[in-house]
Structures are given as structure tokens and as C-alpha cells.
Coordinates of C-alpha atoms in Angstrom, one line a residue:
M617 CA 7.2 -12.4 -11.9
A618 CA 4.9 -15.1 -13.2
V619 CA 1.8 -16.0 -11.2
Y620 CA 0.1 -19.4 -11.6
T621 CA -2.7 -21.3 -9.9
R622 CA -1.9 -24.6 -8.4
S623 CA -3.3 -26.5 -11.4
E624 CA -1.5 -24.3 -13.9
F625 CA 1.8 -24.6 -12.1
Y626 CA 1.3 -28.4 -11.8
D627 CA 0.7 -28.6 -15.6
L628 CA 3.8 -26.5 -16.2
L629 CA 6.0 -28.7 -14.1
W630 CA 4.9 -31.8 -16.0
S631 CA 5.2 -30.2 -19.4
A632 CA 9.0 -30.0 -19.8
P633 CA 12.3 -30.8 -17.9
A634 CA 13.0 -28.5 -15.0
S635 CA 16.2 -27.1 -16.5
K636 CA 14.3 -25.8 -19.5
L637 CA 11.4 -24.4 -17.5
A638 CA 13.8 -22.7 -15.1
K639 CA 15.6 -21.0 -17.9
D640 CA 12.4 -19.7 -19.4
L641 CA 11.4 -18.4 -16.0
G642 CA 14.8 -16.8 -15.3
I643 CA 15.5 -18.9 -12.2
S644 CA 17.6 -22.0 -11.4
D645 CA 16.1 -25.5 -11.4
V646 CA 16.9 -25.7 -7.7
A647 CA 14.8 -22.6 -7.0
L648 CA 12.0 -24.0 -9.2
G649 CA 12.1 -27.3 -7.1
K650 CA 11.9 -25.3 -3.9
V651 CA 8.8 -23.4 -5.1
A652 CA 7.1 -26.7 -6.0
K653 CA 8.0 -28.3 -2.6
R654 CA 6.9 -25.2 -0.7
H655 CA 3.5 -25.3 -2.3
G656 CA 3.0 -29.0 -2.1
I657 CA 3.1 -29.5 -5.9
P658 CA 4.6 -32.9 -6.9
A659 CA 7.3 -32.6 -9.5
P660 CA 8.7 -35.3 -11.9
E661 CA 11.3 -37.5 -10.2
R662 CA 14.8 -37.8 -11.5
G663 CA 14.8 -39.9 -14.7
Y664 CA 11.2 -39.2 -15.5
W665 CA 12.0 -37.4 -18.8
A666 CA 14.6 -40.0 -19.8
K667 CA 11.9 -42.7 -19.5
V668 CA 9.5 -40.5 -21.5
A669 CA 12.1 -40.0 -24.2
A670 CA 12.8 -43.8 -24.3
G671 CA 9.1 -44.6 -24.6
K672 CA 9.1 -46.3 -21.2
R673 CA 6.2 -46.1 -18.7
A674 CA 6.7 -43.1 -16.5
V675 CA 4.4 -42.4 -13.5
K676 CA 2.8 -39.0 -13.2
K677 CA 1.8 -38.1 -9.7
K678 CA -1.6 -36.6 -9.1
L679 CA -2.0 -33.0 -7.8
P680 CA -3.1 -33.1 -4.2
P681 CA -5.8 -30.7 -3.0
R682 CA -4.8 -27.4 -1.5
G683 CA -3.6 -27.6 2.0
L684 CA -5.1 -25.8 5.0
G685 CA -4.5 -22.1 4.7
Q686 CA -2.3 -22.6 1.6
S687 CA -2.5 -20.0 -1.1
D688 CA -3.8 -21.0 -4.5
S689 CA -1.5 -18.4 -6.2
I690 CA 2.1 -19.4 -6.9
H691 CA 4.6 -16.6 -7.7
V692 CA 7.6 -17.7 -9.7
G693 CA 10.6 -15.6 -10.7
R694 CA 11.9 -12.2 -9.6
E695 CA 9.6 -9.3 -9.1
Q696 CA 10.4 -6.3 -11.1
A697 CA 10.8 -3.1 -9.0
R698 CA 8.5 -0.3 -10.0
I699 CA 10.0 3.1 -10.2
H700 CA 7.8 5.9 -9.0
S701 CA 8.6 9.4 -10.0
S702 CA 6.8 12.5 -9.1
A703 CA 8.0 14.1 -12.3
V704 CA 5.8 11.9 -14.5
G705 CA 2.7 12.7 -12.4
P706 CA 0.3 10.3 -10.6
D707 CA 0.0 6.7 -11.8
V708 CA -3.4 6.4 -13.3
D709 CA -3.1 2.8 -14.5
I710 CA -6.5 1.1 -13.8
P711 CA -6.0 -2.4 -12.4
P712 CA -8.6 -4.9 -13.6
L713 CA -11.5 -5.8 -11.4
P714 CA -10.8 -9.1 -9.5
A715 CA -12.7 -12.1 -10.5
P716 CA -15.5 -13.2 -8.1
L717 CA -14.4 -15.6 -5.4
S718 CA -14.9 -19.2 -6.3
P719 CA -17.1 -21.2 -3.9
Y720 CA -15.3 -23.5 -1.6
E721 CA -16.0 -27.2 -1.9
E722 CA -16.2 -27.5 1.9
S723 CA -17.7 -25.1 4.4
L724 CA -15.9 -24.3 7.6
D725 CA -18.3 -26.3 9.7
D726 CA -17.8 -29.4 7.5
L727 CA -14.1 -28.8 7.5
L728 CA -14.1 -28.7 11.3
A729 CA -16.1 -31.9 11.5
R730 CA -13.7 -33.6 9.1
L731 CA -10.6 -32.4 10.9
G732 CA -12.1 -33.6 14.2
I733 CA -12.4 -37.1 12.7
E734 CA -9.0 -37.1 11.2
I735 CA -7.3 -35.8 14.4
G736 CA -9.2 -38.1 16.6
T737 CA -9.0 -38.2 20.4
V738 CA -6.2 -36.1 21.8
S739 CA -4.8 -37.0 25.2
V740 CA -2.3 -35.3 27.3
P741 CA 0.9 -37.2 28.1
K742 CA 1.7 -37.8 31.7
S743 CA 5.2 -36.6 31.3
L744 CA 7.4 -34.5 29.0
A745 CA 9.6 -37.4 28.0
A746 CA 8.8 -37.2 24.3
P747 CA 7.4 -33.7 23.7
H748 CA 6.8 -32.0 20.4
S749 CA 9.9 -30.3 18.9
V750 CA 8.7 -26.8 19.7
V751 CA 8.1 -27.8 23.4
A752 CA 11.4 -29.6 23.3
K753 CA 13.2 -26.4 22.3
M754 CA 11.5 -24.5 25.1
L755 CA 12.6 -27.2 27.6
E756 CA 16.1 -27.1 26.2
I757 CA 16.4 -23.4 26.9
D758 CA 15.0 -23.9 30.3
A759 CA 17.4 -26.7 31.1
K760 CA 20.3 -24.3 30.7
R761 CA 18.7 -21.8 33.0
T762 CA 18.1 -24.6 35.5
E763 CA 21.7 -25.7 35.4
K764 CA 23.0 -22.2 35.8
F765 CA 20.6 -21.5 38.6
A766 CA 21.8 -24.7 40.4
E767 CA 25.4 -23.9 40.1
S768 CA 25.0 -20.2 41.1
G769 CA 26.0 -19.4 44.7
Y770 CA 23.7 -16.4 44.8
R771 CA 20.5 -17.9 43.2
W772 CA 19.5 -14.8 41.4
S773 CA 15.7 -14.5 40.8
H774 CA 16.3 -13.7 37.1
E775 CA 18.0 -17.0 36.6
Q776 CA 15.2 -19.2 37.9
P777 CA 13.9 -21.8 35.5
Y778 CA 10.7 -20.9 33.6
Y779 CA 8.9 -24.2 33.7
A780 CA 9.7 -25.7 37.1
S781 CA 6.3 -25.5 38.7
P782 CA 3.5 -28.1 38.3
F783 CA 1.4 -25.3 36.6
E784 CA 4.0 -24.7 33.9
K785 CA 4.6 -28.4 33.4
R786 CA 0.9 -29.0 32.8
R787 CA 0.8 -26.1 30.4
L788 CA 3.7 -27.6 28.4
R789 CA 2.1 -31.1 28.3
I790 CA -1.1 -29.6 26.9
L791 CA 0.8 -27.6 24.4
S792 CA 2.8 -30.6 23.3
A793 CA -0.4 -32.6 22.8
I794 CA -2.0 -29.8 20.8
F795 CA 1.1 -29.4 18.6
K796 CA 1.4 -33.1 17.8
A797 CA -2.3 -33.2 16.9
V798 CA -2.3 -30.1 14.7
A799 CA 1.0 -31.2 13.0
T800 CA -0.9 -34.2 11.6
T801 CA -2.9 -31.9 9.3
G802 CA 0.3 -30.7 7.5
L803 CA 0.6 -27.4 9.4
S804 CA 3.7 -26.0 11.1
L805 CA 4.0 -24.5 14.6
S806 CA 6.3 -22.2 16.4
A807 CA 6.6 -20.4 19.8
K808 CA 7.5 -16.8 20.4
G809 CA 9.9 -15.8 23.1
K810 CA 12.2 -17.7 25.5
N811 CA 9.6 -17.8 28.1
A812 CA 7.1 -18.5 25.4
Y813 CA 3.7 -16.8 25.7
E814 CA 2.5 -16.8 22.1
F815 CA 2.2 -19.6 19.6
H816 CA 1.7 -19.7 15.9
V817 CA 0.1 -22.3 13.6
Y818 CA 0.9 -21.6 9.9
A819 CA 0.8 -23.1 6.4
P820 CA 4.1 -22.8 4.4
E821 CA 3.8 -19.8 2.1
G822 CA 0.2 -19.3 3.4
T823 CA -1.7 -17.9 6.3
S824 CA -1.1 -18.2 10.0
I825 CA -3.0 -17.7 13.3
T826 CA -1.8 -17.0 16.8
F827 CA -3.0 -18.4 20.1
R828 CA -2.1 -18.1 23.7
L829 CA -2.3 -20.6 26.6
D830 CA -1.9 -19.2 30.1
H831 CA -3.6 -18.2 33.2
P832 CA -6.8 -16.2 32.5
K833 CA -5.4 -13.1 34.3
Q834 CA -2.0 -13.3 32.4
T835 CA -2.8 -10.7 29.8
S836 CA 0.7 -9.2 29.3
P837 CA 3.6 -11.0 27.6
R838 CA 5.7 -13.2 29.9
D839 CA 9.0 -11.6 31.1
S840 CA 12.0 -13.1 29.4
Y841 CA 14.3 -12.4 32.4
F842 CA 12.1 -13.7 35.3
A843 CA 10.0 -16.8 35.8
T844 CA 6.3 -16.2 35.5
S845 CA 5.4 -18.9 38.0
K846 CA 6.9 -19.7 41.4
P847 CA 8.3 -23.2 41.7
D848 CA 5.4 -24.3 43.9
R849 CA 2.6 -22.9 41.7
P850 CA 0.0 -25.7 41.7
A851 CA -1.3 -27.4 38.6
S852 CA -4.9 -26.6 39.7
D853 CA -4.4 -23.0 38.7
P854 CA -6.8 -22.4 35.8
L855 CA -5.6 -22.2 32.2
K856 CA -7.2 -20.4 29.3
L857 CA -6.5 -20.9 25.6
E858 CA -7.5 -18.1 23.2
I859 CA -7.1 -17.9 19.4
Q860 CA -6.3 -14.4 18.3
W861 CA -8.4 -13.2 15.4
H862 CA -6.8 -10.2 13.7
W863 CA -9.6 -9.4 11.2
R864 CA -12.3 -6.9 11.3
S865 CA -15.1 -9.5 11.2
T866 CA -16.0 -11.8 14.1
A867 CA -14.2 -15.1 14.2
P868 CA -16.4 -17.7 12.5
F869 CA -15.5 -20.3 15.2
R870 CA -15.2 -20.8 18.9
S871 CA -12.0 -19.0 19.9
Q872 CA -11.8 -19.5 23.7
W873 CA -11.6 -22.4 26.1
Q874 CA -11.0 -22.2 29.8
D875 CA -10.8 -24.6 32.8
E876 CA -14.2 -24.8 34.5
K877 CA -15.6 -26.6 37.4
G878 CA -16.0 -30.2 36.3
K879 CA -14.5 -29.6 32.8
L880 CA -10.8 -29.0 32.1
L881 CA -8.9 -28.1 29.0
E882 CA -7.7 -31.7 28.7
D883 CA -11.3 -32.7 28.0
E884 CA -11.5 -30.4 25.0
L885 CA -8.2 -30.9 23.3
S886 CA -9.7 -32.7 20.3
E887 CA -12.0 -29.8 19.6
I888 CA -9.2 -27.3 20.3
S889 CA -6.8 -29.0 17.9
A890 CA -9.3 -29.3 15.1
T891 CA -10.3 -25.6 15.6
L892 CA -6.7 -24.4 15.4
A893 CA -6.2 -26.2 12.2
M894 CA -9.5 -25.0 10.8
A895 CA -8.7 -21.4 11.9
V896 CA -5.8 -21.3 9.6
E897 CA -8.1 -22.1 6.6
A898 CA -10.6 -19.6 7.9
A899 CA -8.0 -16.9 8.1
H900 CA -6.9 -17.7 4.6
R901 CA -10.5 -17.4 3.3
Q902 CA -10.9 -14.1 5.2
W903 CA -7.7 -12.8 3.7
K904 CA -8.8 -13.6 0.2
S905 CA -12.2 -11.9 0.8
E906 CA -10.6 -8.7 2.2
N907 CA -7.9 -8.7 -0.4
R908 CA -10.5 -8.9 -3.1
L909 CA -12.4 -6.0 -1.5
Y910 CA -9.2 -4.0 -1.4
R911 CA -8.5 -4.7 -5.1
I912 CA -12.0 -3.5 -5.9
Q913 CA -11.4 -0.3 -3.9
E914 CA -8.1 0.2 -5.7
H915 CA -9.8 -0.3 -9.1
E916 CA -12.5 2.3 -8.1
R917 CA -9.8 4.7 -6.8
A918 CA -7.8 4.4 -10.0
V919 CA -11.0 5.0 -12.1
R920 CA -11.8 8.2 -10.0
L921 CA -8.2 9.3 -10.3
A922 CA -8.2 8.8 -14.1
E923 CA -11.4 10.8 -14.4
E924 CA -10.1 13.6 -12.2
T925 CA -6.9 13.7 -14.3
R926 CA -9.0 13.8 -17.5
L927 CA -11.2 16.6 -16.2
Q928 CA -8.2 18.5 -14.9
A929 CA -6.5 18.3 -18.3
I930 CA -9.7 19.8 -19.8
R931 CA -9.7 22.6 -17.2
D932 CA -6.0 23.3 -17.8
K933 CA -6.6 23.5 -21.6
E934 CA -9.5 25.9 -21.1
A935 CA -7.5 28.0 -18.7
K936 CA -4.7 28.2 -21.2
I937 CA -7.0 29.3 -24.0
E938 CA -8.5 31.9 -21.7
A939 CA -5.1 33.1 -20.6
E940 CA -4.0 33.4 -24.2
R941 CA -7.2 35.4 -25.1
H942 CA -6.7 37.6 -22.1
G943 CA -3.1 38.1 -23.1
R944 CA -4.1 39.2 -26.6
I945 CA -6.7 41.6 -25.2
L946 CA -4.1 43.2 -22.9
K947 CA -1.6 43.5 -25.7
L948 CA -4.3 45.2 -27.9
F949 CA -4.9 47.6 -25.0
K950 CA -1.2 48.4 -24.7
D951 CA -0.7 48.8 -28.4
A952 CA -3.8 50.9 -28.8
E953 CA -2.7 53.1 -25.9
A954 CA 0.8 53.4 -27.3
F955 CA -0.5 54.3 -30.7
R956 CA -2.9 56.9 -29.4
V957 CA -0.3 58.4 -27.1
A958 CA 2.2 58.6 -30.1
E959 CA -0.5 60.4 -32.1
D960 CA -1.2 62.6 -29.2
I961 CA 2.4 63.5 -28.9
R962 CA 2.7 64.4 -32.6
S963 CA -0.5 66.5 -32.4
Y964 CA 0.9 68.2 -29.3
V965 CA 4.2 68.9 -31.0
A966 CA 2.5 70.5 -34.0
A967 CA 0.3 72.6 -31.7
V968 CA 3.3 73.8 -29.8
V969 CA 5.3 74.7 -32.9
Q970 CA 2.2 76.6 -34.3
A971 CA 1.6 78.4 -30.9
N972 CA 5.3 79.3 -30.7
A973 CA 5.2 80.8 -34.2
Q974 CA 2.2 82.9 -33.3
S975 CA 3.6 83.9 -29.9
P976 CA 4.6 87.6 -29.5
S977 CA 7.8 86.4 -27.8
P978 CA 8.6 83.0 -29.4
A979 CA 11.3 80.8 -28.4
A980 CA 14.4 80.5 -30.5
W981 CA 13.8 78.3 -33.6
D982 CA 16.9 76.1 -32.8
E983 CA 15.6 75.3 -29.4
I984 CA 12.1 74.6 -30.7
A985 CA 13.5 72.4 -33.5
A986 CA 15.7 70.4 -31.1
W987 CA 12.7 69.9 -28.8
R988 CA 10.4 68.9 -31.7
D989 CA 12.9 66.4 -33.1
S990 CA 13.4 64.8 -29.6
A991 CA 9.6 64.6 -29.0
L992 CA 8.8 63.2 -32.4
A993 CA 11.6 60.6 -31.9
C994 CA 9.9 59.5 -28.7
A995 CA 6.6 59.3 -30.4
D996 CA 8.1 57.1 -33.1
D997 CA 9.7 54.9 -30.5
I998 CA 6.4 54.1 -28.8
D999 CA 4.4 53.9 -32.0
P1000 CA 3.6 50.1 -32.5
V1001 CA 2.9 50.7 -36.2
L1002 CA 6.3 52.1 -37.0
S1003 CA 8.1 49.5 -34.9
K1004 CA 5.8 46.6 -36.1
A1005 CA 5.2 45.8 -32.4
F1006 CA 1.5 45.2 -33.0
L1007 CA 2.5 42.1 -35.1
L1008 CA 4.5 40.5 -32.3
P1009 CA 2.8 37.7 -30.2
P1010 CA 1.5 38.7 -26.8
S1011 CA 3.8 38.0 -23.9
P1012 CA 3.0 35.3 -21.3
L1013 CA 0.2 36.4 -19.0
A1014 CA 2.5 36.1 -16.0
E1015 CA 4.7 38.8 -17.5
L1016 CA 1.8 41.0 -18.5
V1017 CA 0.2 40.8 -15.0
P1018 CA 2.9 40.4 -12.4
D1019 CA 0.5 40.9 -9.6
P1020 CA -0.4 37.5 -8.1
M1021 CA -4.0 38.6 -7.7
P1022 CA -4.6 41.1 -10.6
A1023 CA -7.8 42.9 -11.1
A1024 CA -10.2 41.2 -13.5
P1025 CA -9.5 42.2 -17.1
P1026 CA -12.1 44.4 -18.9
T1027 CA -14.5 42.4 -21.0
P1028 CA -14.9 43.1 -24.7
V1029 CA -18.4 44.6 -23.9
G1030 CA -16.8 47.2 -21.6
I1031 CA -14.1 48.0 -24.2
L1032 CA -16.6 48.7 -26.9
A1033 CA -18.7 50.8 -24.5
E1034 CA -15.8 53.0 -23.7
T1035 CA -14.4 53.2 -27.2
D1036 CA -17.6 54.2 -28.9
R1037 CA -17.2 57.7 -27.7
P1038 CA -14.6 60.2 -29.2
W1039 CA -11.2 59.2 -27.8
H1040 CA -9.7 61.1 -25.0
P1041 CA -6.4 60.0 -23.3
N1042 CA -7.5 60.6 -19.8
R1043 CA -10.7 58.7 -20.2
F1044 CA -9.0 55.8 -22.0
L1045 CA -6.3 55.5 -19.3
H1046 CA -8.9 55.8 -16.5
F1047 CA -11.1 53.0 -17.8
N1048 CA -8.6 50.6 -19.4
R1049 CA -5.1 51.0 -18.0
Q1050 CA -4.0 47.9 -15.9
S1051 CA -2.6 49.4 -12.7

């Protein structure tokens, strides 16, 4: 997937026909056009390239500034799925450090002031005859409930209309006025739930913010089965509008307005509308700041992981070398022990034969000879010199030391200290045999 800035993508769109660009990007020209439209990037009109080829004058539209809360990064094409496998070990690729955030041309305070001028005075309509489309959808849903409730012979409470009371109608009129004002800034709006309690202001392919408008004590979501307000609930019941700020930092703007004595929400709709639009841009900037911090942390984490991996590889190599050295030492112990035991057996056989010959009642020579041949054959079997076993490589340490927590091997200093003396099998086995 290719990633472009707005200016880079704009230059790309005006560099070649869409059919050629789409083919190079691996998408259709229709999909390319949708990406341009979604991000507010003007594309060449139909016939533009034919005019260029014919040498005629063709108008190139200017790139508009980034919209409120709109991302400056444009992703085009299909994202390649990354395959993670535990068999290949941890991914130690180190992502590059993100570039410093570019300063914004306009501060949030200046943006709020500009939006206040652009939006102008916001007044509440006296009726809901021409509401905003989001409010119109809410009224459409409620009209069906009203009709069903009127035709029902039982008048179930869960069928009562949501917005029949003066309180609810005032709430919808304020919402409609805010929605129409905010929509002039190029942002979109939506409502959550049939008995809507939460509202969203968002930029296409960008950031969004959430706000609520309800009674100050209405802290839980509205029930979708039962009306929140009784039909006679007065319009004088207070309303509170609150912008939800879902970031760790404090909201850099005023986020609450409430009816007060001598000052109603209707008197502050211009400020509220401008702040809602500005809040989308504030959330976008906050997201970029926290995303950059996250990428820095990921870079540092990857650096630490790479260093830990490098050090572990060194430790593993040293441990392997030490294990091989230990294995060679153990094999020397076993070969030396086998050789000395073989020599001891041969000496013992010779002594027995001599003692038997000098005995006043010797054993039969046939029996002695059979025993001697058997004993010498055993000595030859364990003799590492005759079998050339001393030339074989040492076995893996795990086979030599099956105990999961073996005793520490004797050091070369200890070996020399015990082998300096005349050899004796009992002393050798006592000090050097691995039990």
C-alpha cells in the first residue's frame, strides 16, 4: 500500500491519466477517484488529457487546504498482510523514528475565532418543519412509533413516541440548528441509537468527536424501548451539552455548556457550533501527537529488542562453547577411567595367574585359562585405545549429563591436583566419577 501526503497525491493525480495511474497502483480508476473524492483532492475532469494531447488550454484546479480533522496521509492500494510466525523468532525490524511534527499554520484559538466568523450567528428554529437530515431521520423513526401508539388499543408504554414532549422538541430544534451550522464547515454528523443520546461530528477518512445533549442528570444512555420524557415534560427543564474528550490530556477548549439562570443554550449556539467544528481538528492534532509518541516508543522498543537479541546470541554462543569444552573434559575423564580400568584388569589377571601358579592347591589350568581369556576380552572391550574410542567426538552434553541439574564439573585445576599423585582406582573414581 502506497502512502502519500495530500500534495504528493495531488501531483500524482495530475501527472498522468487515471487509467494508467490506477494500473500502476494495482487498483481500478473508479477506486482511485473515490480516494481523491474522500480526501477532497481535485482530479482532472473528463476530457482534460485529451485537451492536453491536442495542445488546447486545460484548467488545472488548485489543491484546497486540508479540511478540519482530515488526515494528511493518503493510503492507496491494498495492504499486504504480514505473516507472523513464532518459528522464525521475534520480529526485530527497527522502524524509523518519525519526523518531527510540522507546526500548524493556525493555532486552535485562531481557528476557533475564524470558525466563529464563518459560521456566524446560529439561531434556533421555532419549529421542526425543515430540520437537518439527521434530526429528520430521528423524527421519521418517531413518527412510526407515534402512529403505532395512536392505533394501538392498549397504549403500551414501550410504544410511546420519544420526542412528543416540549422538552424533547426543544432538544431537537437545538440539535438541528447545531447540525446545520457545523455542516457548513465541511464536516459530517450522525446520531447513535433510535432514541438518540449520542452524536458524532467527523471528517471523512479523518477524526471524529462525540457530544451529548440532554438533561444534566441524564448520565446513562437513553432506553431504546421506552420514552425518556413524559409527554408533558416542560421545555423549561435544563439542558446540558458536553463534548466527550477521549484523550489522556485535558481538552484544549471549553467542553460543557448548560442552561443557567438568565442564559440558555440558545444564546451560545454560535460558540458551541464553532467549538464542535474546532474540536474535530483538535482531536486530529492530538491523535497525530500521540501517534508520533507511540511510534517513537515502538522504535525504542525495537532497538531494545534487537540489542537483547544480539546479547542473547552472544550468550548462547558462549554457552555452546562452554558446553562443548565441558563435554570434551567429561569424555577425557571417561576414556581415562576406561583405559586405567582396562590396565587394572590386565594387571589383576596377571597377578591371579601368577598367584594361582604359586598356590599349593591351584585351580585347574583350563578353568584359569578360560577365566583369563574372558577377563582380558572384557579389558579389550573397554580399552579406548584398542577400540579407537578416544578419537571419537564427545557426545552431546545432554546425553553425557542426563540429570537436569547435574553437579558442577571438576575444573582442570582440580583434575591436575588429583592426578599428580600415583594413580589409584578408588581415589580416581571417588574424586572424578560423575554420579
